[in-house]
PDB file of C-alpha atoms in Angstrom:
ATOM      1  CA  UNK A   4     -19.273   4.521  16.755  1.00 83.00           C
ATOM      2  CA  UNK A   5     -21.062   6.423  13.531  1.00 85.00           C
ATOM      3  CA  UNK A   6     -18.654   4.538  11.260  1.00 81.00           C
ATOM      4  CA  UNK A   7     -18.915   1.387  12.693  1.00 82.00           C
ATOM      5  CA  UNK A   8     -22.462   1.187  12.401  1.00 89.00           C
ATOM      6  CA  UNK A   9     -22.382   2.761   8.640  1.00 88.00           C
ATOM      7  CA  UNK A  10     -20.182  -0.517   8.446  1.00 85.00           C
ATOM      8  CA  UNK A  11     -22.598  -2.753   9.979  1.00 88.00           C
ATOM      9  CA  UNK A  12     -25.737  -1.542   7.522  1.00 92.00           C
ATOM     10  CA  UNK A  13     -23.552  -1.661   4.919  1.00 90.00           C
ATOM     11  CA  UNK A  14     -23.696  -5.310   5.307  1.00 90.00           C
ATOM     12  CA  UNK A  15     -26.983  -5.796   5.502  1.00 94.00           C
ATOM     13  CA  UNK A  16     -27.287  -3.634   1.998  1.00 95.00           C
ATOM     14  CA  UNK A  17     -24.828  -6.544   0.646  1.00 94.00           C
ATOM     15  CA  UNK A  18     -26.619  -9.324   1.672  1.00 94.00           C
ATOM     16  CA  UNK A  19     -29.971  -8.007   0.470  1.00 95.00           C
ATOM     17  CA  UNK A  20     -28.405  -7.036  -3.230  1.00 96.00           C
ATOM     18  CA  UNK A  21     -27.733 -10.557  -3.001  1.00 95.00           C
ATOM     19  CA  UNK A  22     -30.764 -12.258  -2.403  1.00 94.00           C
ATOM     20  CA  UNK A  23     -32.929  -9.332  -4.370  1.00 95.00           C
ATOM     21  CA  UNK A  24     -30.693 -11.202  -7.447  1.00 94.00           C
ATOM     22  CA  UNK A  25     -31.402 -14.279  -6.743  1.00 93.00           C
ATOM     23  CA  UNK A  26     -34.943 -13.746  -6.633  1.00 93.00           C
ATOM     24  CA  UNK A  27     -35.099 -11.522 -10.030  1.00 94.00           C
ATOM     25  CA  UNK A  28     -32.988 -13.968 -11.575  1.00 92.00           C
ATOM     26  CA  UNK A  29     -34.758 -17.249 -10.318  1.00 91.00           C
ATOM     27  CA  UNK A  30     -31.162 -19.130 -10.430  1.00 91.00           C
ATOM     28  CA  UNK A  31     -31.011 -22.058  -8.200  1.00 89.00           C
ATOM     29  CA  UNK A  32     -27.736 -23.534  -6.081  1.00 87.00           C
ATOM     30  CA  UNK A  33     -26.761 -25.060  -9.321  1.00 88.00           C
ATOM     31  CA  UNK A  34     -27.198 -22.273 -11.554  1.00 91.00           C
ATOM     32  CA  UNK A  35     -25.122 -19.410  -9.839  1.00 92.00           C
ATOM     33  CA  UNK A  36     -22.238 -21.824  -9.468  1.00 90.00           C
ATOM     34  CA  UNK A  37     -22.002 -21.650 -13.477  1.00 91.00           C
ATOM     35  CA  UNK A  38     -18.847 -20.785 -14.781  1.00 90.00           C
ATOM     36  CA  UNK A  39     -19.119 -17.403 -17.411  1.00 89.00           C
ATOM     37  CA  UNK A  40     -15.762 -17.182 -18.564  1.00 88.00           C
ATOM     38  CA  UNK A  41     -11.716 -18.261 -17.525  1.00 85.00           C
ATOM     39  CA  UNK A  42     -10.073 -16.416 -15.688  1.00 81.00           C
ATOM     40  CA  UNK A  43      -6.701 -15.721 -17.971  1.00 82.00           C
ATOM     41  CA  UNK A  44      -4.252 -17.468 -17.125  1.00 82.00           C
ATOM     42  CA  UNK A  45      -5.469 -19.005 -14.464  1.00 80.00           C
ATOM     43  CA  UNK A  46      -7.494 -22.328 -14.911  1.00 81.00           C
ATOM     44  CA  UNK A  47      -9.957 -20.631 -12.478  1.00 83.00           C
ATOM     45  CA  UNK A  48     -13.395 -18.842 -13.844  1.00 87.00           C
ATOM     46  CA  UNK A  49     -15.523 -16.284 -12.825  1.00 91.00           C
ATOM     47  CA  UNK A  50     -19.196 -17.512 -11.979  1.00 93.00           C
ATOM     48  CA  UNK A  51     -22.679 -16.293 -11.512  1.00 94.00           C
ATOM     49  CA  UNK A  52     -22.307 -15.882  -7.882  1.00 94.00           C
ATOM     50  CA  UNK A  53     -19.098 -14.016  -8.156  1.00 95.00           C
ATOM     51  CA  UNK A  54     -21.140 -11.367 -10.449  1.00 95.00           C
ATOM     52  CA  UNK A  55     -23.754 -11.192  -7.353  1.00 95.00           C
ATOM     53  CA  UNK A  56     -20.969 -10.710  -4.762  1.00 95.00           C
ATOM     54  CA  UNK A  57     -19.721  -7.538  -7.510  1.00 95.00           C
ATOM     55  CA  UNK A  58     -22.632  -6.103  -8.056  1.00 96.00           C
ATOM     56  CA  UNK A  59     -23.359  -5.870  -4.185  1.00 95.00           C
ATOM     57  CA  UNK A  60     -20.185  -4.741  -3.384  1.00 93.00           C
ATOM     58  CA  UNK A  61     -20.657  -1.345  -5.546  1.00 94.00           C
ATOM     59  CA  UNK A  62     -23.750  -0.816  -4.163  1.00 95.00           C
ATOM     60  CA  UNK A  63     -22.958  -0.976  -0.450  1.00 93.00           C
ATOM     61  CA  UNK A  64     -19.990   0.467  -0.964  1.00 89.00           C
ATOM     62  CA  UNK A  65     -21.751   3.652  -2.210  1.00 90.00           C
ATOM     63  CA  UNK A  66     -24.009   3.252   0.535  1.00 92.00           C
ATOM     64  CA  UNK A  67     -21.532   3.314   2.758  1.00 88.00           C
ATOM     65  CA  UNK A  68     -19.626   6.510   1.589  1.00 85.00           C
ATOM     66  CA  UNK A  69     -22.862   8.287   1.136  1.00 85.00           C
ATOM     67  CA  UNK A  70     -23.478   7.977   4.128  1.00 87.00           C
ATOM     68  CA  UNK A  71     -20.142   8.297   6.070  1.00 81.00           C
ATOM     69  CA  UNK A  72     -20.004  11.663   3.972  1.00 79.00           C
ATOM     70  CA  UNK A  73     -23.477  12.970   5.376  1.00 80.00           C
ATOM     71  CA  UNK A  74     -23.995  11.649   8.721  1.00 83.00           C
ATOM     72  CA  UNK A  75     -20.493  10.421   9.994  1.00 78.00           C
ATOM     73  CA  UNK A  76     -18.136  13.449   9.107  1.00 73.00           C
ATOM     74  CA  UNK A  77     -20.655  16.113   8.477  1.00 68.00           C
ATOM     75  CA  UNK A  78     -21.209  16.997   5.204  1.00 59.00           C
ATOM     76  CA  UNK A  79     -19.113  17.990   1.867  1.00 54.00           C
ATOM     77  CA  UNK A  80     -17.249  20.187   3.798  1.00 52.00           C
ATOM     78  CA  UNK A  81     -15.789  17.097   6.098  1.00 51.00           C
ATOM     79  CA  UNK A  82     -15.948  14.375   3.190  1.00 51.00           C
ATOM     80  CA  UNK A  83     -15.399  15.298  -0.516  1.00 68.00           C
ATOM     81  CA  UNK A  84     -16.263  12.806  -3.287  1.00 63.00           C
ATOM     82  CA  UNK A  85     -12.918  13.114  -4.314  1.00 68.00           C
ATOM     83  CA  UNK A  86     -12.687  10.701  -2.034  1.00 77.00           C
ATOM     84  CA  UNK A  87     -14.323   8.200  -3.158  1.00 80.00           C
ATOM     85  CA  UNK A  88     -11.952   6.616  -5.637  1.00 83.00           C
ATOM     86  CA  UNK A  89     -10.034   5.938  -2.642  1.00 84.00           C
ATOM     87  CA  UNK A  90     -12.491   4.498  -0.531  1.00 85.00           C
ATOM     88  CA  UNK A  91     -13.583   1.992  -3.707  1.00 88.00           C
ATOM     89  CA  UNK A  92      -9.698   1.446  -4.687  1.00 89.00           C
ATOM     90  CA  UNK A  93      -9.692   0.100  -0.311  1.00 88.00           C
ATOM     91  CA  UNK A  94     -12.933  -1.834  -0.770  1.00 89.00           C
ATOM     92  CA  UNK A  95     -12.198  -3.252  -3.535  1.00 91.00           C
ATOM     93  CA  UNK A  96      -8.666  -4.887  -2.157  1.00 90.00           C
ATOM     94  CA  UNK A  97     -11.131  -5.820   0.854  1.00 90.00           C
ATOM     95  CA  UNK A  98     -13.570  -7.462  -2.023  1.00 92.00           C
ATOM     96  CA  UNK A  99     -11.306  -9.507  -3.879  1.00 92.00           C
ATOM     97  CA  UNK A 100     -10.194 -11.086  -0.365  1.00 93.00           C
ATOM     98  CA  UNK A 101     -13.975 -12.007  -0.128  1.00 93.00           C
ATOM     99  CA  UNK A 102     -14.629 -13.451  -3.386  1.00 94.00           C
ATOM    100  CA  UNK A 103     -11.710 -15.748  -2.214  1.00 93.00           C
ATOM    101  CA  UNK A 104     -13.723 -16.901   0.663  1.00 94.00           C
ATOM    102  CA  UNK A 105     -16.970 -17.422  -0.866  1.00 94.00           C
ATOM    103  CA  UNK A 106     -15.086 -19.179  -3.733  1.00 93.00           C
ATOM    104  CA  UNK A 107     -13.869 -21.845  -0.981  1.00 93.00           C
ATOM    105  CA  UNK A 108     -17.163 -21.774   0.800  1.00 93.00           C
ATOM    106  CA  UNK A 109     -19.489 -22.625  -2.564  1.00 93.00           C
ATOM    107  CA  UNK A 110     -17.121 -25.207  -4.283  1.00 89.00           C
ATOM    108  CA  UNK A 111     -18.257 -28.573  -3.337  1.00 83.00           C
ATOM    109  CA  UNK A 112     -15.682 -30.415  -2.132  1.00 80.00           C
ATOM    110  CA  UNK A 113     -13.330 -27.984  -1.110  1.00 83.00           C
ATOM    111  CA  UNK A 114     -11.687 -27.946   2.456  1.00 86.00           C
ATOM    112  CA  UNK A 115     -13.732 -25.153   3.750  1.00 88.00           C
ATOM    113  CA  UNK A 116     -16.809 -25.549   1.252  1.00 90.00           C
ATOM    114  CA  UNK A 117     -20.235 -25.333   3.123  1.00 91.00           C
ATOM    115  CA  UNK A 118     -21.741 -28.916   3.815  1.00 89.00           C
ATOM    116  CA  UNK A 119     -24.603 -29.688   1.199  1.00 85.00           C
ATOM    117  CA  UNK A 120     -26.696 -31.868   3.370  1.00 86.00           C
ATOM    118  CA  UNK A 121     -27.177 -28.672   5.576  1.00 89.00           C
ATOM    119  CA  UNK A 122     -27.559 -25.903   3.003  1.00 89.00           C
ATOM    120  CA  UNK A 123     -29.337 -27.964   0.458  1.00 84.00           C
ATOM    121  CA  UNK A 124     -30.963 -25.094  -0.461  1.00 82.00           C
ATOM    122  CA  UNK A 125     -34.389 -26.457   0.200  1.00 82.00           C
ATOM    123  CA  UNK A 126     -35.559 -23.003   2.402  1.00 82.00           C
ATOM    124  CA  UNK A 127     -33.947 -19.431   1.848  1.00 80.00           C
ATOM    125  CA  UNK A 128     -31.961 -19.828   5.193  1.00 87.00           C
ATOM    126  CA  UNK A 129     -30.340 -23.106   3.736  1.00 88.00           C
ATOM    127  CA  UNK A 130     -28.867 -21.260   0.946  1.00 92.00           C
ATOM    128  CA  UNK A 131     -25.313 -21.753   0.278  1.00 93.00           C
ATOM    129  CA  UNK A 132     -25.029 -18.572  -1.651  1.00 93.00           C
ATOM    130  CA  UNK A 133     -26.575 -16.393   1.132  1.00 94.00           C
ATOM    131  CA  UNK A 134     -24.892 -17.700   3.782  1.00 94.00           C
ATOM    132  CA  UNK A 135     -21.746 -17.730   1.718  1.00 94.00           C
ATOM    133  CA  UNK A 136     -22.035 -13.792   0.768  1.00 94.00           C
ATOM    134  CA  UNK A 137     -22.509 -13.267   4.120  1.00 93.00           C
ATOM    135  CA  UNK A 138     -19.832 -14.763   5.777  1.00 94.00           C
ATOM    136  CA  UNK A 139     -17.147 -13.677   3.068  1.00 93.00           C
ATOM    137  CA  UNK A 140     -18.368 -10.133   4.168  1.00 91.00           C
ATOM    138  CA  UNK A 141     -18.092 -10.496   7.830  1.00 90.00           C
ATOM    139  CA  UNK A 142     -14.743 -11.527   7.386  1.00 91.00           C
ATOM    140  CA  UNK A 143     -13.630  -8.690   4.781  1.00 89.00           C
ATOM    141  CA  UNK A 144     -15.814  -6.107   6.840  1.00 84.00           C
ATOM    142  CA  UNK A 145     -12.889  -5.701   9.810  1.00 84.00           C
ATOM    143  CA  UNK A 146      -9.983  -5.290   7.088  1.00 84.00           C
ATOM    144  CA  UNK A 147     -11.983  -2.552   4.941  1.00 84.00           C
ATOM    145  CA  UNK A 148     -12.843  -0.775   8.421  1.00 81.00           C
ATOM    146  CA  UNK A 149      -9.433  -0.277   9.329  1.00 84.00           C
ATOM    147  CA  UNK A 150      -8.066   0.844   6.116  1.00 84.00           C
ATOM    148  CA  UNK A 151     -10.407   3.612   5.120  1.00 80.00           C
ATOM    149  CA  UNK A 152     -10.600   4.714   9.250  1.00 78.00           C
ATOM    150  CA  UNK A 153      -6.551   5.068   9.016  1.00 83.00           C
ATOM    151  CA  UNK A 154      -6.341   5.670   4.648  1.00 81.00           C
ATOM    152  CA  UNK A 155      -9.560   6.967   3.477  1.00 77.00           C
ATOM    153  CA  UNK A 156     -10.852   9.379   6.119  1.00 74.00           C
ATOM    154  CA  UNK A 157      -7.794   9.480   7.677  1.00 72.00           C
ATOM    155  CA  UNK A 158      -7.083  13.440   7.344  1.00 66.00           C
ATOM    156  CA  UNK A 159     -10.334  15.003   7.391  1.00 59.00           C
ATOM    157  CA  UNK A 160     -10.264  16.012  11.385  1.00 51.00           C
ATOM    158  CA  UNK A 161      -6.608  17.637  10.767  1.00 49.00           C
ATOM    159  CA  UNK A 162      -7.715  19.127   7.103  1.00 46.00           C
ATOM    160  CA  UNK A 163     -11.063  21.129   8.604  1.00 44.00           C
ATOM    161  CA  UNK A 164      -9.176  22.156  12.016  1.00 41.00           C
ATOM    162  CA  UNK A 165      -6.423  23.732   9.553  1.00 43.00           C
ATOM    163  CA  UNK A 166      -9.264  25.598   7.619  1.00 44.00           C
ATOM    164  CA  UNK A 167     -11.215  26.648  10.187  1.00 41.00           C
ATOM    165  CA  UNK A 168      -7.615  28.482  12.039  1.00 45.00           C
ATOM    166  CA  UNK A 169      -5.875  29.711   9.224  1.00 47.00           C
ATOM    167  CA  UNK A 170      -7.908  33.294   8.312  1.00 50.00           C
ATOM    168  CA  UNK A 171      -7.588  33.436   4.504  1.00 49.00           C
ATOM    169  CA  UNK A 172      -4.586  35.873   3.226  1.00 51.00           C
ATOM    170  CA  UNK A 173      -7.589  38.056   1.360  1.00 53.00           C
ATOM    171  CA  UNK A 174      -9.655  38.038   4.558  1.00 50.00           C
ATOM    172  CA  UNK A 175      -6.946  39.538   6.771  1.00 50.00           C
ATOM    173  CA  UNK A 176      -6.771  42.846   7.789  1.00 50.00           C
ATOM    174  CA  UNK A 177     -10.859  43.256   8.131  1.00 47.00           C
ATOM    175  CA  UNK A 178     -11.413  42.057  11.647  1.00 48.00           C
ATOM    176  CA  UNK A 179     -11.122  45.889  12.660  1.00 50.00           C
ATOM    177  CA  UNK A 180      -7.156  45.648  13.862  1.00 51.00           C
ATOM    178  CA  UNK A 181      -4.736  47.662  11.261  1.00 51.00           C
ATOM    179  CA  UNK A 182      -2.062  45.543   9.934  1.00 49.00           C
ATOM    180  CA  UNK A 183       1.372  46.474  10.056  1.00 52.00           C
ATOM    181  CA  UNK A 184       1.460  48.343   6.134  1.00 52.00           C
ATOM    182  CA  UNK A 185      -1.704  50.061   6.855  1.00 51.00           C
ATOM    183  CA  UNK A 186      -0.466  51.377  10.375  1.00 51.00           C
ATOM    184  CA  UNK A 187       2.660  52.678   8.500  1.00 54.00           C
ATOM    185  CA  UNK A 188       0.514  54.068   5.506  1.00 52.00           C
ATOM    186  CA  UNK A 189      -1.449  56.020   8.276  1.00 51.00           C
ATOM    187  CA  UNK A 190       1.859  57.333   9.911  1.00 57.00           C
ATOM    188  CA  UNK A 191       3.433  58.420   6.214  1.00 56.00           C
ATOM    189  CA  UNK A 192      -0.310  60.114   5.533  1.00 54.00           C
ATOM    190  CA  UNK A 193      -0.152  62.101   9.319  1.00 55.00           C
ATOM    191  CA  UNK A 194       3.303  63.040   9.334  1.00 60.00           C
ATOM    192  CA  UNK A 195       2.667  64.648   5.588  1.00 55.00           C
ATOM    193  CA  UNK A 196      -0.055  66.345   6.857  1.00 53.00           C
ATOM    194  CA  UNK A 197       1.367  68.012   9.838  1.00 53.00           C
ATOM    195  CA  UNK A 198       4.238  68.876   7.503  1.00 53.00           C
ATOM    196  CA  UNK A 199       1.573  70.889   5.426  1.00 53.00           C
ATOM    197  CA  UNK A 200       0.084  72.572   8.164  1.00 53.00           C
ATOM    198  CA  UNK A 201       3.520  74.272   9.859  1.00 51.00           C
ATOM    199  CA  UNK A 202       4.138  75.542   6.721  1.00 50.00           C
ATOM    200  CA  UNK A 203       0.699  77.152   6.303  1.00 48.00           C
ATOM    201  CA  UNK A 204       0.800  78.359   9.738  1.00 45.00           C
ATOM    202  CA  UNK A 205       4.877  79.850   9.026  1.00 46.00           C
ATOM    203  CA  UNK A 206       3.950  81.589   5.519  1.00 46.00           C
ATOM    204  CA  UNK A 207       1.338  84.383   6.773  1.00 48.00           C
ATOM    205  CA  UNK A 208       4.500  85.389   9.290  1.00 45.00           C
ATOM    206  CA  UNK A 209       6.660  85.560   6.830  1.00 44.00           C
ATOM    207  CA  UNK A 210       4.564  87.907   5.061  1.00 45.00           C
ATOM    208  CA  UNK A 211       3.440  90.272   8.230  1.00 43.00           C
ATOM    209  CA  UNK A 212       7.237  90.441   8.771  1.00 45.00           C
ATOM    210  CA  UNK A 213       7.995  91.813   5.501  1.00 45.00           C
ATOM    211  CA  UNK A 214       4.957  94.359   5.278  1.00 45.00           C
ATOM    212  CA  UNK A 215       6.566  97.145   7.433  1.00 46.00           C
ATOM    213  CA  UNK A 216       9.494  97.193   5.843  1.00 44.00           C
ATOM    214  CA  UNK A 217       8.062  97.843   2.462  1.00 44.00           C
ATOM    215  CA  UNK A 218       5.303 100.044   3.708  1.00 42.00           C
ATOM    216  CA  UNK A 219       8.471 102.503   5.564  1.00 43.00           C
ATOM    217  CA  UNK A 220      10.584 102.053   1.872  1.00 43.00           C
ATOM    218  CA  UNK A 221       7.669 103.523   0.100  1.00 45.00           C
ATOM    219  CA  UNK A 222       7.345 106.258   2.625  1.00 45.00           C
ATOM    220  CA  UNK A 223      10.852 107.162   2.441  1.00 44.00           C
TER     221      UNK A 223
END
């Protein structure tokens, strides 16, 4: 439930890096559909609204792994940043399957391109490029989902249950229970020292033994 609604404010972030852009910029309908450059080889090019869609992309998608890290999986312990390559290398797959869509939804005249003499652009909720981010991200939103829930964070319950069971080699041995070389070392150390005592205890016998015997030779 956590992820799925990091996943649904991450789409709100998206739209809004969209329309904050449009705003600084001042670019009309028109304007964002300029092309910038051809896409080699392709006869296609990359416009101004394809830039947008980029640029909001990184920026929810840091949003989103930020906060997945912290709040869904608990912390650096639960979610490294190593991961985050990962999790962009899956959005971004996810991405270029929505600049697809919005491609097809702002090109006049294309099959699925949004009707003009609805969003003519006349009030911000007639704006082809809004609604256009918004609905290539609902549809990309489901395939990203899946892939980092079975790719990205995939491991992280198995990962913390193995570190949290498996007592580091170093820390064994100081719960208080002797391991098996220090119960032998113990046993070597006890049987040396009873070995030590019986023969102090056997030498002072020896020696009373012999006393009388010398004492009656001298007194011969």
């Amino acid at each position: 439930m956590k992820f799925g609604l990091v996943g649904g404010s991450g789409v709100i972030v998206n739209l809004a890096v969209v329309v904050v852009l449009q705003k600084l910029t001042g670019m009309n309908d028109h304007q964002v559909r300029e092309a910038l450059f051809q896409l080699w080889p392709t006869s296609k090019s990359v416009r101004v609204y394809h830039l947008f869609a980029m640029a909001a992309f990184v920026v929810a998608n840091v949003w989103n792994f930020e906060i997945n890290r912290f709040w869904t999986f608990g912390g650096e312990n639960r979610a490294s940043r190593k991961r985050l390559l990962r999790f962009f290398a899956v959005g971004l797959v996810a991405q270029l399957f929505g600049l697809f869509i919005m491609t097809l939804l702002m090109t006049p005249g294309s099959l699925f391109g949004l009707p003009r003499d609805v969003f003519d652009g006349s009030t911000g909720l007639r704006r082809p490029l809004y609604w256009a981010q918004l609905i290539q991200v609902l549809c990309t939103t489901p395939i990203s989902f899946v892939l980092q829930k079975l790719w990205t964070f995939a491991s992280l319950g198995s990962d913390s249950d193995a570190s949290e069971s498996e007592p580091a080699p170093q820390d064994r041995g100081t719960t208080g229970q002797p391991t098996k070389d220090s119960a032998a070392l113990v046993s070597t150390h006890a049987d040396a020292a009873a070995a030590a005592g019986e023969g102090q205890l056997t030498a002072p016998a020896t020696s009373a033994s012999s006393s009388p015997a010398t004492t009656s030779s001298t007194a011969g």
